[in-house]
Short mmCIF file of C-alpha atoms in Angstrom, two decimals:
data_model
loop_
_atom_site.label_atom_id
_atom_site.label_comp_id
_atom_site.label_asym_id
_atom_site.label_seq_id
_atom_site.Cartn_x
_atom_site.Cartn_y
_atom_site.Cartn_z
CA MET A 6 0.01 0.05 0.00
CA GLY A 7 3.06 2.22 -0.11
CA SER A 8 5.48 3.57 2.54
CA ILE A 9 3.17 5.66 4.75
CA VAL A 10 2.65 3.76 8.04
CA LEU A 11 -0.93 4.37 9.06
CA THR A 12 -1.82 4.63 12.74
CA ILE A 13 -4.92 2.97 14.28
CA MET A 14 -6.97 5.80 12.71
CA SER A 15 -8.15 5.01 9.26
CA ILE A 16 -7.62 8.56 8.23
CA ALA A 17 -4.08 9.85 8.47
CA LEU A 18 -3.56 13.57 7.68
CA ARG A 19 -0.72 15.21 5.69
CA ARG A 20 -0.70 18.84 6.60
CA ALA A 21 0.31 21.33 3.92
CA ALA A 22 3.03 22.97 6.04
CA GLU A 23 4.72 19.63 6.73
CA ARG A 24 5.38 18.96 3.07
CA GLY A 25 8.78 19.31 1.49
CA HIS A 26 9.43 22.77 0.18
CA ALA A 27 11.88 24.50 -2.14
CA ASP A 28 12.03 28.12 -3.38
CA HIS A 29 14.16 28.46 -6.51
CA GLY A 30 13.10 31.95 -7.30
CA TRP A 31 11.43 31.13 -10.64
CA LEU A 32 9.84 28.12 -9.06
CA ASP A 33 8.19 27.73 -5.69
CA THR A 34 7.43 24.15 -5.10
CA TRP A 35 5.74 21.93 -2.44
CA HIS A 36 6.11 18.15 -2.23
CA THR A 37 3.52 15.86 -0.67
CA PHE A 38 5.89 12.98 -1.15
CA SER A 39 9.71 12.62 -1.40
CA PHE A 40 10.87 14.21 -4.51
CA SER A 41 14.24 15.53 -5.93
CA ASP A 42 16.25 16.92 -2.96
CA TYR A 43 13.42 16.29 -0.43
CA TYR A 44 13.53 12.93 1.11
CA ASP A 45 11.34 11.53 3.91
CA PRO A 46 11.28 7.67 4.19
CA ARG A 47 7.81 8.02 5.83
CA PHE A 48 6.45 9.75 2.67
CA MET A 49 7.64 7.86 -0.41
CA GLY A 50 4.13 7.69 -1.91
CA PHE A 51 0.77 5.96 -1.32
CA GLY A 52 0.12 2.86 -3.15
CA ALA A 53 0.30 3.65 -6.89
CA LEU A 54 0.33 7.42 -6.04
CA ARG A 55 3.95 8.58 -6.11
CA VAL A 56 4.06 12.29 -6.60
CA ILE A 57 1.80 15.28 -5.78
CA ASN A 58 3.80 18.50 -6.32
CA GLU A 59 2.23 21.95 -6.03
CA ASP A 60 4.20 24.32 -8.22
CA PHE A 61 4.16 28.09 -8.66
CA VAL A 62 6.21 29.06 -11.86
CA ALA A 63 7.06 32.74 -12.46
CA PRO A 64 6.12 34.59 -15.53
CA GLY A 65 8.34 33.70 -18.56
CA ARG A 66 10.03 30.83 -16.78
CA GLY A 67 9.64 27.00 -16.91
CA PHE A 68 11.23 23.60 -16.90
CA PRO A 69 13.59 22.89 -19.79
CA THR A 70 13.39 19.68 -21.80
CA HIS A 71 13.98 16.65 -19.55
CA ALA A 72 13.13 12.88 -19.67
CA HIS A 73 10.75 10.56 -18.02
CA ARG A 74 9.92 6.95 -18.26
CA ASP A 75 7.42 4.38 -16.82
CA MET A 76 5.22 6.98 -15.07
CA GLU A 77 1.66 8.18 -15.58
CA ILE A 78 1.95 11.97 -15.30
CA ILE A 79 -1.20 14.18 -14.67
CA THR A 80 -1.05 17.90 -14.85
CA TYR A 81 -3.81 19.90 -13.12
CA VAL A 82 -3.73 23.64 -13.63
CA LEU A 83 -5.24 25.89 -10.99
CA GLN A 84 -4.20 29.36 -12.17
CA GLY A 85 -2.74 30.79 -15.27
CA ALA A 86 -1.63 28.78 -18.31
CA LEU A 87 1.07 26.11 -18.74
CA GLU A 88 2.64 25.37 -22.22
CA HIS A 89 3.63 21.99 -22.98
CA ARG A 90 6.04 20.51 -25.67
CA ASP A 91 7.16 16.90 -25.95
CA SER A 92 9.04 14.39 -28.11
CA LEU A 93 5.61 12.92 -29.38
CA GLY A 94 5.13 16.17 -31.34
CA THR A 95 2.53 17.47 -28.98
CA GLY A 96 2.24 21.17 -28.36
CA SER A 97 -0.51 22.50 -26.04
CA VAL A 98 -1.54 24.97 -23.46
CA ILE A 99 -3.26 23.71 -20.27
CA ARG A 100 -5.62 26.15 -18.46
CA PRO A 101 -7.86 25.85 -15.43
CA GLY A 102 -10.46 23.26 -16.12
CA GLU A 103 -8.27 21.31 -18.33
CA VAL A 104 -6.40 18.15 -17.30
CA GLN A 105 -3.43 16.59 -19.19
CA ARG A 106 -2.20 13.06 -18.93
CA MET A 107 1.22 11.98 -20.39
CA SER A 108 2.26 8.27 -20.21
CA ALA A 109 5.96 8.33 -20.14
CA GLY A 110 6.17 4.55 -20.83
CA SER A 111 9.27 3.42 -22.63
CA GLY A 112 10.62 6.99 -22.67
CA VAL A 113 9.62 10.57 -23.50
CA THR A 114 11.08 14.13 -23.11
CA HIS A 115 9.11 17.23 -22.56
CA SER A 116 9.23 20.81 -21.46
CA GLU A 117 6.76 22.95 -19.48
CA PHE A 118 6.70 26.75 -19.56
CA ASN A 119 4.81 29.75 -18.36
CA GLY A 120 4.38 31.86 -21.43
CA SER A 121 2.70 34.78 -19.59
CA ARG A 122 4.74 38.03 -19.10
CA ASP A 123 2.92 39.03 -15.94
CA GLU A 124 0.93 36.15 -14.39
CA PRO A 125 2.38 33.14 -12.50
CA VAL A 126 1.09 29.64 -13.27
CA HIS A 127 -0.04 27.50 -10.35
CA PHE A 128 -0.54 23.79 -11.00
CA LEU A 129 -0.34 20.27 -9.58
CA GLN A 130 1.86 17.67 -11.13
CA ILE A 131 0.78 14.19 -10.17
CA TRP A 132 2.65 10.89 -10.80
CA LEU A 133 1.13 7.52 -10.72
CA LEU A 134 3.19 4.32 -11.10
CA PRO A 135 1.98 2.37 -14.16
CA ALA A 136 0.70 -1.22 -13.85
CA LYS A 137 3.21 -2.33 -16.49
CA GLY A 138 6.46 -0.74 -17.62
CA GLY A 139 7.74 -0.18 -21.19
CA VAL A 140 4.39 0.72 -22.76
CA ALA A 141 4.35 3.06 -25.67
CA PRO A 142 4.38 6.85 -24.61
CA GLY A 143 1.11 8.66 -25.11
CA TYR A 144 -0.44 12.03 -24.45
CA GLU A 145 -4.09 13.19 -23.85
CA GLN A 146 -5.73 16.38 -22.76
CA LYS A 147 -9.42 17.15 -21.86
CA LYS A 148 -11.51 19.89 -20.57
CA PHE A 149 -13.80 19.11 -17.56
CA ASP A 150 -16.61 21.57 -17.03
CA PHE A 151 -16.66 23.11 -13.52
CA ALA A 152 -20.42 22.59 -13.43
CA ASP A 153 -19.92 18.80 -13.67
CA ARG A 154 -17.90 18.98 -10.50
CA ARG A 155 -20.11 21.30 -8.50
CA GLY A 156 -21.19 19.41 -5.43
CA LYS A 157 -20.25 16.07 -6.96
CA LEU A 158 -17.34 13.88 -8.00
CA ARG A 159 -16.46 13.90 -11.65
CA LEU A 160 -14.18 10.97 -12.93
CA LEU A 161 -11.06 12.69 -14.41
CA ALA A 162 -8.81 9.59 -15.12
CA SER A 163 -9.27 5.92 -15.10
CA PRO A 164 -8.13 2.69 -16.86
CA GLY A 165 -9.54 2.70 -20.29
CA GLY A 166 -10.90 6.35 -20.02
CA LYS A 167 -14.27 5.41 -18.58
CA ASP A 168 -17.11 8.04 -18.68
CA GLY A 169 -15.03 10.45 -20.86
CA SER A 170 -12.15 10.55 -18.46
CA LEU A 171 -8.44 10.41 -19.34
CA SER A 172 -6.99 6.97 -19.76
CA ILE A 173 -4.28 5.80 -17.54
CA ASN A 174 -2.19 2.66 -17.30
CA GLN A 175 -3.08 1.82 -13.75
CA ASP A 176 -5.97 0.42 -11.81
CA ALA A 177 -6.58 3.77 -10.22
CA LEU A 178 -9.49 6.29 -10.33
CA VAL A 179 -8.87 9.99 -10.00
CA TYR A 180 -11.95 12.25 -9.27
CA GLY A 181 -12.43 15.91 -8.97
CA ALA A 182 -15.12 17.90 -6.93
CA LEU A 183 -15.94 21.46 -6.01
CA VAL A 184 -17.56 21.81 -2.63
CA ASP A 185 -18.92 25.10 -1.18
CA GLY A 186 -21.35 26.05 1.40
CA ALA A 187 -24.17 23.51 1.96
CA GLU A 188 -22.83 21.20 -0.69
CA GLN A 189 -21.78 17.82 0.24
CA VAL A 190 -20.21 14.87 -1.55
CA SER A 191 -20.36 11.21 -0.56
CA PHE A 192 -18.14 8.46 -1.86
CA GLU A 193 -18.30 4.72 -1.12
CA LEU A 194 -14.83 3.23 -0.98
CA PRO A 195 -14.84 -0.48 -2.32
CA PRO A 196 -13.48 -3.16 -0.01
CA LYS A 197 -9.83 -3.64 -0.16
CA ARG A 198 -9.28 -0.24 -1.83
CA ASN A 199 -7.63 2.78 -0.31
CA ALA A 200 -7.93 6.43 -1.10
CA TRP A 201 -5.99 9.71 -0.94
CA VAL A 202 -7.74 13.11 -0.72
CA HIS A 203 -5.83 16.26 -1.71
CA VAL A 204 -7.29 19.71 -1.24
CA ALA A 205 -6.06 21.81 -4.04
CA GLN A 206 -7.78 25.09 -3.06
CA GLY A 207 -10.11 26.32 -0.31
CA SER A 208 -10.99 24.13 2.71
CA VAL A 209 -13.35 21.31 3.40
CA GLU A 210 -14.25 18.66 6.00
CA LEU A 211 -13.52 14.99 5.36
CA ASN A 212 -15.42 12.77 7.70
CA GLY A 213 -15.37 15.51 10.27
CA LYS A 214 -11.74 16.40 9.94
CA ARG A 215 -10.85 19.90 8.55
CA LEU A 216 -8.54 20.10 5.67
CA GLU A 217 -7.15 23.32 4.25
CA ALA A 218 -5.48 24.04 0.92
CA GLY A 219 -2.52 21.73 0.31
CA ASP A 220 -3.53 19.28 2.99
CA GLY A 221 -3.84 15.61 2.05
CA ALA A 222 -5.28 12.49 3.81
CA ALA A 223 -4.45 8.76 3.44
CA ILE A 224 -7.59 6.66 3.90
CA SER A 225 -7.68 2.98 4.51
CA GLY A 226 -10.49 0.89 6.12
CA GLU A 227 -13.20 3.58 5.66
CA ARG A 228 -16.28 2.65 3.59
CA THR A 229 -17.97 5.97 3.41
CA LEU A 230 -16.14 9.36 2.69
CA LEU A 231 -18.11 12.54 3.29
CA LEU A 232 -16.94 15.88 1.98
CA ASN A 233 -18.88 18.79 3.39
CA GLY A 234 -18.48 22.33 5.06
CA GLY A 235 -16.51 23.45 1.91
CA GLN A 236 -15.23 26.93 1.65
CA GLN A 237 -14.66 27.22 -2.10
CA ALA A 238 -12.93 23.86 -2.00
CA GLU A 239 -11.41 22.16 -4.97
CA VAL A 240 -10.68 18.64 -4.12
CA LEU A 241 -9.01 15.65 -5.75
CA LEU A 242 -9.81 12.06 -4.69
CA PHE A 243 -7.65 9.13 -5.74
CA GLU A 244 -9.12 5.58 -5.44
CA LEU A 245 -6.17 3.21 -5.27
CA PRO A 246 -5.54 -0.51 -5.21
#
């Protein structure tokens, strides 16, 4: 189930301020799990979920061309616009409401850049371990209407791209929800499955526990998850093997 050791409680919180952090000037980045120079053996991932990085990239700056392999990479933009180029010949711009999936597979190179002259770009980069290595690299990007996530979970990524979601090479489901005011969202976690909840923006209660922006929660053994008491909350929920 990953390297996080859960306590007797079935919901273990990962507070935003406890994450790894680096400020490179052009890049302000927070790491939920060990990444790059940040290493904590207690937080090496959770099941197939390996990386959740929250990145703020300054105007006119970005990540130069670099390589990946055997990773399902999901990019989720919260503010601004992120330009993407890769060795598959893909060129795109990702904006809020749009989600990108790049399967690195047998190997791919790409770059990410903030083309704005005055606005930073704020986004999440999420890595999932693939079920099988060495698959052909692939790319996909889709827009998910905010109305489809208002007070409910919208499937964003799944094996085979169910219900119009992005297709990923792992037995994992990624959902997005917007929760505000009296809205509430309930989710039934199947037996022998685990979940991770990440609050991208705002704040919300998860089964009575208050989560703020950047907070995460590792969930095991719970059947029903309830998100309510939201204050402009934008939430990602990962159902994992």
